[in-house]
PDB file of C-alpha atoms in Angstrom:
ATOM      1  CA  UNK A 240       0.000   0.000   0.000  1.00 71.00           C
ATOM      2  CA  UNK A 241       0.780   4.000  -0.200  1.00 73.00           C
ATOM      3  CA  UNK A 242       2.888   5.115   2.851  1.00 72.00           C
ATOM      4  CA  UNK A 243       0.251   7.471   3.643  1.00 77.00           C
ATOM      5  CA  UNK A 244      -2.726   4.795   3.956  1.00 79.00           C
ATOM      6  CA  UNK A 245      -0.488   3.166   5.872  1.00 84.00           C
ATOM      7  CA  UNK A 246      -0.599   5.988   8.217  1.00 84.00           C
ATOM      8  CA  UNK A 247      -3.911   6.206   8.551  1.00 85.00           C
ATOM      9  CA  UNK A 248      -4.781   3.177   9.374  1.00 87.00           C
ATOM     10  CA  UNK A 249      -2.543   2.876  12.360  1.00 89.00           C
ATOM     11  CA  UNK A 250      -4.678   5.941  13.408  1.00 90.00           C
ATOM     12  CA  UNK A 251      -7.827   4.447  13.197  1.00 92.00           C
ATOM     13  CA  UNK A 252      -7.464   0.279  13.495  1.00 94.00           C
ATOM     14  CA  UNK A 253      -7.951   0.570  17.032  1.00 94.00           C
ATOM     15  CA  UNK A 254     -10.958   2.977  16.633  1.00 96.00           C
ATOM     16  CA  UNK A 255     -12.895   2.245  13.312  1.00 96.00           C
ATOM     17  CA  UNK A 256     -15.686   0.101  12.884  1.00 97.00           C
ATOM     18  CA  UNK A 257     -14.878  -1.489   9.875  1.00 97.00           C
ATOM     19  CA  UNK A 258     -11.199  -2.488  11.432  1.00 97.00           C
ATOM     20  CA  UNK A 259     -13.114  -3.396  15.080  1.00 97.00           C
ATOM     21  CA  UNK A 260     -15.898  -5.413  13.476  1.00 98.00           C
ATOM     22  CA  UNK A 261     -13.412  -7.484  10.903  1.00 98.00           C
ATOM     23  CA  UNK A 262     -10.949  -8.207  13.839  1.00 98.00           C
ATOM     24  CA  UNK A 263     -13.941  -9.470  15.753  1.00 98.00           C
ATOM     25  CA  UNK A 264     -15.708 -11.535  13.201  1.00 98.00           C
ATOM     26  CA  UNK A 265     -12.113 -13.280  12.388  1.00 98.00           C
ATOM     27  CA  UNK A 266     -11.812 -14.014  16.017  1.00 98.00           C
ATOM     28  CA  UNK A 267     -14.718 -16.037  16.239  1.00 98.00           C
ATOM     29  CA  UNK A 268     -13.919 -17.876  12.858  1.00 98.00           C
ATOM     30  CA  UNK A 269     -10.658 -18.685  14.216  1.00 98.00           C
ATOM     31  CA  UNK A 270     -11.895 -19.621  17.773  1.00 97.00           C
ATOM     32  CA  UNK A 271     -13.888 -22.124  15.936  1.00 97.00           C
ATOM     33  CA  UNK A 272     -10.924 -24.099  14.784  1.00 98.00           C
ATOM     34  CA  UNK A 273      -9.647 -26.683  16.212  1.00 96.00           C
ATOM     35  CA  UNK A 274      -6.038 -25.540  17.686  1.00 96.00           C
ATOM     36  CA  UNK A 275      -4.501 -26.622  20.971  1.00 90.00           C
ATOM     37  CA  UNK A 276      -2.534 -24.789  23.156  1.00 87.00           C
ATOM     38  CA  UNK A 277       0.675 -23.319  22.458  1.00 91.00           C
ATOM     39  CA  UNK A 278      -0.392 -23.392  18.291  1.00 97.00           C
ATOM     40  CA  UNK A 279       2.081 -21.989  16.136  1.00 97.00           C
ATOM     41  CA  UNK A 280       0.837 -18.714  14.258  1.00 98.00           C
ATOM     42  CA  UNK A 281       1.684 -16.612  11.776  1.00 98.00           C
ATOM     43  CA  UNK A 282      -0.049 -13.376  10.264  1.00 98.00           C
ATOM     44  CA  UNK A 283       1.644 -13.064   7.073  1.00 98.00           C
ATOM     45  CA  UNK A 284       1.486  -8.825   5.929  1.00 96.00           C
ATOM     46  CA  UNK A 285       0.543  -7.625   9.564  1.00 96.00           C
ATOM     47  CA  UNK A 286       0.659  -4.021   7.974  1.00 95.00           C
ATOM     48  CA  UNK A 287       0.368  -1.785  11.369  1.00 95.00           C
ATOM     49  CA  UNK A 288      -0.368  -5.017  13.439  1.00 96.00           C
ATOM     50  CA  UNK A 289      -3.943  -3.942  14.283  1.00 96.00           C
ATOM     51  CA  UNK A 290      -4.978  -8.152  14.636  1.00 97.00           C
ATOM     52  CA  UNK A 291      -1.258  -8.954  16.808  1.00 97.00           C
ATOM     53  CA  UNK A 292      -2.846  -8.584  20.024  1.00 96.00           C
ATOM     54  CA  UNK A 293      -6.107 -10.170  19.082  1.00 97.00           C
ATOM     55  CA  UNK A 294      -3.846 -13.330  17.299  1.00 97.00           C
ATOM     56  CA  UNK A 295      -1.581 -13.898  19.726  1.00 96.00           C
ATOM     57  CA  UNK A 296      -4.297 -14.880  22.200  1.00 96.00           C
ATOM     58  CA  UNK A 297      -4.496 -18.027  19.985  1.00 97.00           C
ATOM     59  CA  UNK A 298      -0.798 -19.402  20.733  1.00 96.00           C
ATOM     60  CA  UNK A 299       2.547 -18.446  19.653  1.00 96.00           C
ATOM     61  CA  UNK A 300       2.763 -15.462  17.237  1.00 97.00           C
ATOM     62  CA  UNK A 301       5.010 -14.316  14.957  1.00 97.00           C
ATOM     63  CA  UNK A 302       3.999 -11.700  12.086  1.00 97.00           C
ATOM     64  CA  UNK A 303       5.999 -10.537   8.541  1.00 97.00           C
ATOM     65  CA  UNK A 304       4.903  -7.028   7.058  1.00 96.00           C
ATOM     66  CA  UNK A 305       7.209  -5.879   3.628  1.00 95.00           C
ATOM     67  CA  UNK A 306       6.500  -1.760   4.521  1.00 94.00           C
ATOM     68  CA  UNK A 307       9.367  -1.040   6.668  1.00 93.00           C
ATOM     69  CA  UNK A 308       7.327   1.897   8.003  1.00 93.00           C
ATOM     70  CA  UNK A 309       4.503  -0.231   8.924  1.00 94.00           C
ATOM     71  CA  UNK A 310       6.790  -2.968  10.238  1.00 95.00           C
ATOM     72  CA  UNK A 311       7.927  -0.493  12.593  1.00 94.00           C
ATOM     73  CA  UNK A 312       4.549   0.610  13.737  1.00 94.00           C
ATOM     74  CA  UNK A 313       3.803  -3.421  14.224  1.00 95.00           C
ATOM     75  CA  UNK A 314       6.554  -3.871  16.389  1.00 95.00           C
ATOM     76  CA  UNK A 315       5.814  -1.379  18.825  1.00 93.00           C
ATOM     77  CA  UNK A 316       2.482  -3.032  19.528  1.00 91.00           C
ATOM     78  CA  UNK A 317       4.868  -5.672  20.951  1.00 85.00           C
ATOM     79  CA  UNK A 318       2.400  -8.582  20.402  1.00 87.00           C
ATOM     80  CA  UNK A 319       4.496 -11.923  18.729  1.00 87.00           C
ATOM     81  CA  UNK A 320       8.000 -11.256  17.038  1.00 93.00           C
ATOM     82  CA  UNK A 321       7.339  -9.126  13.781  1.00 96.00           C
ATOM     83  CA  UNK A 322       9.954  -9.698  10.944  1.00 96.00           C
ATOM     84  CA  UNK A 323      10.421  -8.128   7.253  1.00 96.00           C
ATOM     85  CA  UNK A 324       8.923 -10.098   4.877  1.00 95.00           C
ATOM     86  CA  UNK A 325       7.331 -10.499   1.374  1.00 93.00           C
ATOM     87  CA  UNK A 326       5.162 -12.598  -0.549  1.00 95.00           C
ATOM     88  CA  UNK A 327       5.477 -15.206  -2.147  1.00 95.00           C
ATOM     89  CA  UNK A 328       9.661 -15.812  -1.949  1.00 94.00           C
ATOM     90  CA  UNK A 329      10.792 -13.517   1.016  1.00 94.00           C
ATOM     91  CA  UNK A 330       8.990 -15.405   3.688  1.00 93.00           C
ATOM     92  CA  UNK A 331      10.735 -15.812   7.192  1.00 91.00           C
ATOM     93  CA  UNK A 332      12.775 -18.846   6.745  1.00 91.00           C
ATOM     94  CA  UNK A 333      11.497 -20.294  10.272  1.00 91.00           C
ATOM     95  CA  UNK A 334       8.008 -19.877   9.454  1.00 92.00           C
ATOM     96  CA  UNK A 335       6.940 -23.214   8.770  1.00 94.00           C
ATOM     97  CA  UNK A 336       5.023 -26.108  10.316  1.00 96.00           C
ATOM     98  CA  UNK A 337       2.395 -23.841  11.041  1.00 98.00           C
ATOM     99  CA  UNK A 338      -1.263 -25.042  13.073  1.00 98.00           C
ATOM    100  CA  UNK A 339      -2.220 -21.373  11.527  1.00 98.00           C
ATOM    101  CA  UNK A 340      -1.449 -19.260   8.982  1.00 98.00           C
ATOM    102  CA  UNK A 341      -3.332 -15.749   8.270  1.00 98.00           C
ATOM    103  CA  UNK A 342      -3.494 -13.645   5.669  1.00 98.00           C
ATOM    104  CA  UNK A 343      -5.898 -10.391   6.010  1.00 98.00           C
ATOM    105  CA  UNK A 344      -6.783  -8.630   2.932  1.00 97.00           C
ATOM    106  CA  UNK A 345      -2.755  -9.632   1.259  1.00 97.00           C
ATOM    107  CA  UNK A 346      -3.739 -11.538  -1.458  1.00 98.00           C
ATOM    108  CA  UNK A 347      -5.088  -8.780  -3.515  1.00 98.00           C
ATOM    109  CA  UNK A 348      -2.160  -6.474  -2.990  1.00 96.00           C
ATOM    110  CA  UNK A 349       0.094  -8.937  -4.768  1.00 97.00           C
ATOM    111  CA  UNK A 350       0.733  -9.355  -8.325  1.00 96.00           C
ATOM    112  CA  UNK A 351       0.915 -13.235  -8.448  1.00 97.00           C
ATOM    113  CA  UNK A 352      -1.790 -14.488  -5.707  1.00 98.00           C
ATOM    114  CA  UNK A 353      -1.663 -18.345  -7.110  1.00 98.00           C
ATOM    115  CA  UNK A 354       2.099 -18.253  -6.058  1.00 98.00           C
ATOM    116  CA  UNK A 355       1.285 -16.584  -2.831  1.00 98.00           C
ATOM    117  CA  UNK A 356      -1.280 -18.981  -1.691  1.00 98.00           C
ATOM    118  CA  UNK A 357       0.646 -21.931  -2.295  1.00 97.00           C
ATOM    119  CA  UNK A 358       3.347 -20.390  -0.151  1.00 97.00           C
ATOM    120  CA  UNK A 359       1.264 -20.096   2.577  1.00 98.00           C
ATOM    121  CA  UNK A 360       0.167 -23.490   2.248  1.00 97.00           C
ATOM    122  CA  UNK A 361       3.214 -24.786   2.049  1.00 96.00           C
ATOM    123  CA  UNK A 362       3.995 -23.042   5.564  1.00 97.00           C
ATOM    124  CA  UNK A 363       1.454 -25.039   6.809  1.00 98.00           C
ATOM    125  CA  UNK A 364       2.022 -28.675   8.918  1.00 97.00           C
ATOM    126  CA  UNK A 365      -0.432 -31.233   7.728  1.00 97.00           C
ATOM    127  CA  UNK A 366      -3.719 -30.344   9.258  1.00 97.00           C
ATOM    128  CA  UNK A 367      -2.455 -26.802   9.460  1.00 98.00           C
ATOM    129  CA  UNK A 368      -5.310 -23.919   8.950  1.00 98.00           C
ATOM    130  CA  UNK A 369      -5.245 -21.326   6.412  1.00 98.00           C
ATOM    131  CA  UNK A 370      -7.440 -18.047   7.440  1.00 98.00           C
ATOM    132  CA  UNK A 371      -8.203 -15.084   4.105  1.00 98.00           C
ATOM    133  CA  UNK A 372      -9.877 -12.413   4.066  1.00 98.00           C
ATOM    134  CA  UNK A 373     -10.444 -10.203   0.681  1.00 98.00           C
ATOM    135  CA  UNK A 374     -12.263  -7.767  -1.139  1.00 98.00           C
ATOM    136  CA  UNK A 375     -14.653  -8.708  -2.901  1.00 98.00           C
ATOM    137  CA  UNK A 376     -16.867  -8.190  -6.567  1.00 98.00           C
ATOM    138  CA  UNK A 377     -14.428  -6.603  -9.051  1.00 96.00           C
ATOM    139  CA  UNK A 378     -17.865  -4.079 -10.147  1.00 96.00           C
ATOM    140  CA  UNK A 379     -17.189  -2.669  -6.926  1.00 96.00           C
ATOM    141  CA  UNK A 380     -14.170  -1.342  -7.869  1.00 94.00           C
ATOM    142  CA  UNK A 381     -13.962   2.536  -6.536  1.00 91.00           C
ATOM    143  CA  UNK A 382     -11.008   4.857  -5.618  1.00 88.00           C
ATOM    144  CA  UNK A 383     -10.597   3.349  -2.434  1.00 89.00           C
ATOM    145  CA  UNK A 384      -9.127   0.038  -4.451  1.00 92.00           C
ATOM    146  CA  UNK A 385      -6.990   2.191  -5.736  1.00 91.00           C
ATOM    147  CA  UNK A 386      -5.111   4.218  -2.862  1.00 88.00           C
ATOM    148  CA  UNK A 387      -4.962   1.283  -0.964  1.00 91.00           C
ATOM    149  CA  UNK A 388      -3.271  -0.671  -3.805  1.00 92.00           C
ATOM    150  CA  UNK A 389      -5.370  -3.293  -4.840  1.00 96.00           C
ATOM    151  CA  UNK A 390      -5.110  -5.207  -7.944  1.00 97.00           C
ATOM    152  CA  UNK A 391      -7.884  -6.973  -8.066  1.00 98.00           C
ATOM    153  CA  UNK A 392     -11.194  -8.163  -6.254  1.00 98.00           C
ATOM    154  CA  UNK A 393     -12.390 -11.883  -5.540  1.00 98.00           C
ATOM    155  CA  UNK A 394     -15.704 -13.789  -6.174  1.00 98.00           C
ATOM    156  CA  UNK A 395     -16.179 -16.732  -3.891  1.00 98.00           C
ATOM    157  CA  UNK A 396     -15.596 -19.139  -6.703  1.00 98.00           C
ATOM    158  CA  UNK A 397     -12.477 -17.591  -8.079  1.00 98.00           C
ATOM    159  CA  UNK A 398     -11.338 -17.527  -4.016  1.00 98.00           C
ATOM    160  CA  UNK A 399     -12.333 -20.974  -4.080  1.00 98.00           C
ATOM    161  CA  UNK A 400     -10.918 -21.983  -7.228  1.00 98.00           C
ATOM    162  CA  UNK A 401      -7.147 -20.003  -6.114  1.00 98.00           C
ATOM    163  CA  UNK A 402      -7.370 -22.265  -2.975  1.00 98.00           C
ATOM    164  CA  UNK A 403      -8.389 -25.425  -4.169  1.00 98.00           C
ATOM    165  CA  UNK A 404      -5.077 -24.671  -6.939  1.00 98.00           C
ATOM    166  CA  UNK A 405      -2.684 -24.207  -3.975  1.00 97.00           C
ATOM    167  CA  UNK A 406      -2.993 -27.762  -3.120  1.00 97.00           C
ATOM    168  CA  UNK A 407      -5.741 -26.731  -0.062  1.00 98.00           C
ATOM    169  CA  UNK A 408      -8.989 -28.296   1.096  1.00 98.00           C
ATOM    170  CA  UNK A 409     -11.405 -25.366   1.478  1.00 98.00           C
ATOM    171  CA  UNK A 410     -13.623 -26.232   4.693  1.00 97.00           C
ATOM    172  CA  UNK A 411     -16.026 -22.562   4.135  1.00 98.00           C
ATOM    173  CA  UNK A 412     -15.774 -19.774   1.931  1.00 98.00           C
ATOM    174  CA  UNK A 413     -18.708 -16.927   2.908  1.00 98.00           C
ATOM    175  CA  UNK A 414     -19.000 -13.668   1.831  1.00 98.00           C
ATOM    176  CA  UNK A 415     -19.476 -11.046   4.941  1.00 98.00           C
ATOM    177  CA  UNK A 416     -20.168  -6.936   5.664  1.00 98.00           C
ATOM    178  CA  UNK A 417     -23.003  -8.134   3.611  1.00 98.00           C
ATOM    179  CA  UNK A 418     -25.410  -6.327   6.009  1.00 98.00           C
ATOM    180  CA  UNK A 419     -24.079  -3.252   4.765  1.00 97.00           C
ATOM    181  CA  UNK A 420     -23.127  -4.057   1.518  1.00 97.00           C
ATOM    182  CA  UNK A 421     -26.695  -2.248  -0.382  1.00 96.00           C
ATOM    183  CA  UNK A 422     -25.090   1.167   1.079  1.00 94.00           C
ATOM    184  CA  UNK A 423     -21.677   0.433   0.122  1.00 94.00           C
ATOM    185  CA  UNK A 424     -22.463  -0.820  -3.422  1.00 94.00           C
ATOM    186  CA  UNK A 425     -24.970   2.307  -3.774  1.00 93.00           C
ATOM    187  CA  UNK A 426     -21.868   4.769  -2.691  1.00 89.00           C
ATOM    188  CA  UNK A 427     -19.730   3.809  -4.922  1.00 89.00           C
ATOM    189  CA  UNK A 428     -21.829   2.996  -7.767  1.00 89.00           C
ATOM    190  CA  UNK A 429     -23.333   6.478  -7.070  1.00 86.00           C
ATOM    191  CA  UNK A 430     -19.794   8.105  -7.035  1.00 81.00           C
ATOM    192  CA  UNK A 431     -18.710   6.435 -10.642  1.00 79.00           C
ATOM    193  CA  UNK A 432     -22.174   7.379 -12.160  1.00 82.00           C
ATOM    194  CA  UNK A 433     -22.047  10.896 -11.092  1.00 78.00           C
ATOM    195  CA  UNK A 434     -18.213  11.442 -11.942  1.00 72.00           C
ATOM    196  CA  UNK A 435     -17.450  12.532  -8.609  1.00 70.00           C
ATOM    197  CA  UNK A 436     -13.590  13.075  -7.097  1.00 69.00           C
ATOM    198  CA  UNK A 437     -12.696  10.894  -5.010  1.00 71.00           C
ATOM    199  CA  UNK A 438      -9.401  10.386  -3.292  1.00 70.00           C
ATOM    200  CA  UNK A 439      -9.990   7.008  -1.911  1.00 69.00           C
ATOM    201  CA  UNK A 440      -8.999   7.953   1.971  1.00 75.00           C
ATOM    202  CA  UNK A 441     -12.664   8.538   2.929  1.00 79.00           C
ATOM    203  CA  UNK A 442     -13.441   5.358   3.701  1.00 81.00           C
ATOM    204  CA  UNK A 443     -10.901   4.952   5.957  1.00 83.00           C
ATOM    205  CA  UNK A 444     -11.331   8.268   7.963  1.00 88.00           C
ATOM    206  CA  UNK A 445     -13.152   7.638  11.026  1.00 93.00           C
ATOM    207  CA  UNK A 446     -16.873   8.886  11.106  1.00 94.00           C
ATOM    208  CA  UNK A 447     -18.260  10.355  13.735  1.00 96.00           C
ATOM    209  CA  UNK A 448     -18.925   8.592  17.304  1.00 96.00           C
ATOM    210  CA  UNK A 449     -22.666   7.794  16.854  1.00 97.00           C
ATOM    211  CA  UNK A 450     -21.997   6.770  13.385  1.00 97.00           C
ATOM    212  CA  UNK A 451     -19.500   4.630  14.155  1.00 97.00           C
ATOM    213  CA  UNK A 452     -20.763   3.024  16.859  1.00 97.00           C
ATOM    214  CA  UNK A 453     -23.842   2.181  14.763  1.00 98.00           C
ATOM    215  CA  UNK A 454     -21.721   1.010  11.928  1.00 97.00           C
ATOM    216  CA  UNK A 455     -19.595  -1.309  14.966  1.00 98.00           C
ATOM    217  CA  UNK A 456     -22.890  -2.598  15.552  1.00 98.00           C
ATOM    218  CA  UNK A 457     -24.602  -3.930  12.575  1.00 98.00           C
ATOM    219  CA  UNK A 458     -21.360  -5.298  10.936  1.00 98.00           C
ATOM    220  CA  UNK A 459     -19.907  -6.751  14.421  1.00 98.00           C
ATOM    221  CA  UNK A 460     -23.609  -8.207  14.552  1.00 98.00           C
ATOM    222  CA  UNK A 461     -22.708 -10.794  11.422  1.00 98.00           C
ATOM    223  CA  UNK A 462     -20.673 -12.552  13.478  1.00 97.00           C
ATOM    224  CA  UNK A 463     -24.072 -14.796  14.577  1.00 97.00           C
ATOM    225  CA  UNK A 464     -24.993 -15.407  11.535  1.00 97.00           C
ATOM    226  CA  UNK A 465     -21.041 -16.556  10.013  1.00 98.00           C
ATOM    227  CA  UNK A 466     -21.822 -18.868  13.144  1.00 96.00           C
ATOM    228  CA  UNK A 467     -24.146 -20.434  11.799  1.00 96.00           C
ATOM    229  CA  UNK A 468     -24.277 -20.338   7.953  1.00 96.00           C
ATOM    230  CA  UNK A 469     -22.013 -18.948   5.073  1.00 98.00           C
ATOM    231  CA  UNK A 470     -23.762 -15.124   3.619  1.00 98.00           C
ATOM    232  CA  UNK A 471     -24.652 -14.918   0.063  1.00 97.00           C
ATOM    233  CA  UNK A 472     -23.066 -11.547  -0.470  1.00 98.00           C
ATOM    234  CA  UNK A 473     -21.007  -8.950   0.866  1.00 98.00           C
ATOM    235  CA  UNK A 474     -18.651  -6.468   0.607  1.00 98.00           C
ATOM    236  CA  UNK A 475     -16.228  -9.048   1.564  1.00 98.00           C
ATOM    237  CA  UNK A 476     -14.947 -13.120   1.678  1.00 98.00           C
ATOM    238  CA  UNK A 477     -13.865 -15.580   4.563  1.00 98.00           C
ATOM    239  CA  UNK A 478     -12.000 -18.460   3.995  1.00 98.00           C
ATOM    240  CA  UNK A 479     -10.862 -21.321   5.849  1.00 98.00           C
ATOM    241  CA  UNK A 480      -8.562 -23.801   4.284  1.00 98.00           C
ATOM    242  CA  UNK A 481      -6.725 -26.837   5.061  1.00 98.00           C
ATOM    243  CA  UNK A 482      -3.401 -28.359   4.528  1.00 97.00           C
ATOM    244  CA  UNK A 483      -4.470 -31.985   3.703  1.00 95.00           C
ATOM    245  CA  UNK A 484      -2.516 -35.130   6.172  1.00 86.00           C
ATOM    246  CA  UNK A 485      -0.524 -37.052   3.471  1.00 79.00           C
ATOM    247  CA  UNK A 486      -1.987 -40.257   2.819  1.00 63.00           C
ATOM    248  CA  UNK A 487      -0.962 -43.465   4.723  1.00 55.00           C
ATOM    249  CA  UNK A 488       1.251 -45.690   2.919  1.00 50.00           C
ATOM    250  CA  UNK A 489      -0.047 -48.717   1.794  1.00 56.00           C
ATOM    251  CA  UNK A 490       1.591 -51.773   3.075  1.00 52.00           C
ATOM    252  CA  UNK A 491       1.431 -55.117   0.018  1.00 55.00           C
ATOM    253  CA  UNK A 492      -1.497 -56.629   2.006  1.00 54.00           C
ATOM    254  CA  UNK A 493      -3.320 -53.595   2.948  1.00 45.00           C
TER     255      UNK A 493
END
């Protein structure tokens, strides 16, 4: 991303409802799995390492972020060990054998994304969990894809199909901010219609307190419903993927 979005979003992760409600939704998707104690995590491009605090409740953390600016940030937070890293081939060397690795809106910041999630799978132990988030519906492109540095935006299928290709078993895929999703998509279809400026930041500023508190609310509120079905639609996608257990050799007289 742009050093300055960067910057604002270490201002706001801890305050914003869209940053709040995402960290809490994840948290219950990964609470969900099945890790034991003392699991071996990694958030691979923590940016400003908003989730490090909220991860690292889960087992042992450590975190790789390629903006050395951000990296910085991250490390102050002083949640898990943060390193430099990049994706797909500048991975922390000891980052492997994973019970879980995480990836937060990454994959659509990086040119080759089939490359990328095979190299978190292959971070993975057997039996190891893969958690994504992206953006999702290329027709909602809007200004905002483009000052944070996107290059592209995901269907379920074609995040389904990019998983399935990295040698993964995908366990759900569900689309989420899907409560809000008729505003969003009437913003910025509104805002390409009508030709108006935009430099992409607004969405990030933080709104004002009742707003955002109501805004908390009804996206924080999907996490009920993610707990009990995948969404049809949304602003958004989930996924959960699996590294498979190799097969069991077969003996002459199995």
């Amino acid at each position: 991303m742009h050093p300055e979005a960067y910057r604002l979003m270490a201002r706001v992760e801890d305050l914003h409802w869209w940053f709040r409600a995402r960290r809490e939704i994840i948290r219950d998707a990964i609470a969900r799995l099945p890790l034991g104690p003392g699991a071996r995590i990694l958030e691979a491009g923590c940016g400003t390492g908003g989730n490090l605090e909220m991860l690292g409740a889960f087992g042992e953390l450590q975190a790789c972020e390629p903006d050395r600016e951000a990296l910085a940030v991250a490390r102050a937070k002083g949640s898990g060990r943060v390193e430099h890293g990049h994706l797909p081939d500048g991975m922390p060397r000891d980052a492997v054998d994973l019970d879980l690795v995480c990836a937060f809106d990454v994959l659509e910041h990086i040119d080759d994304d089939a490359a990328t999630a095979a190299e978190l799978g292959r971070r993975l132990a057997p039996g190891g969990h893969l958690v994504v988030t992206v953006p999702a519906f290329g027709w909602l492109w809007s200004a905002h894809d483009e000052a944070v540095a996107h290059k592209r935006r995901y269907t379920r299928p074609q995040l389904v199909g990019l998983l399935r290709s990295a040698g993964l078993e995908v366990r759900r895929c569900s689309y989420f901010n899907t409560l809000l999703f008729p505003v969003v998509a009437l913003v910025r279809l509104g805002r390409r219609l009508l030709r108006l400026e935009d430099d992409g930041t607004a969405e990030m500023a933080l709104p004002g307190r009742l707003l955002n508190r109501l805004l908390y609310a009804v996206f924080r509120s999907e996490r009920h419903l993610l707990a009990r079905f995948d969404l049809p639609f949304g602003v958004s996608l989930l996924a959960v993927a699996v590294r498979p257990d190799p097969a069991p050799a077969q003996g002459p007289h199995s």
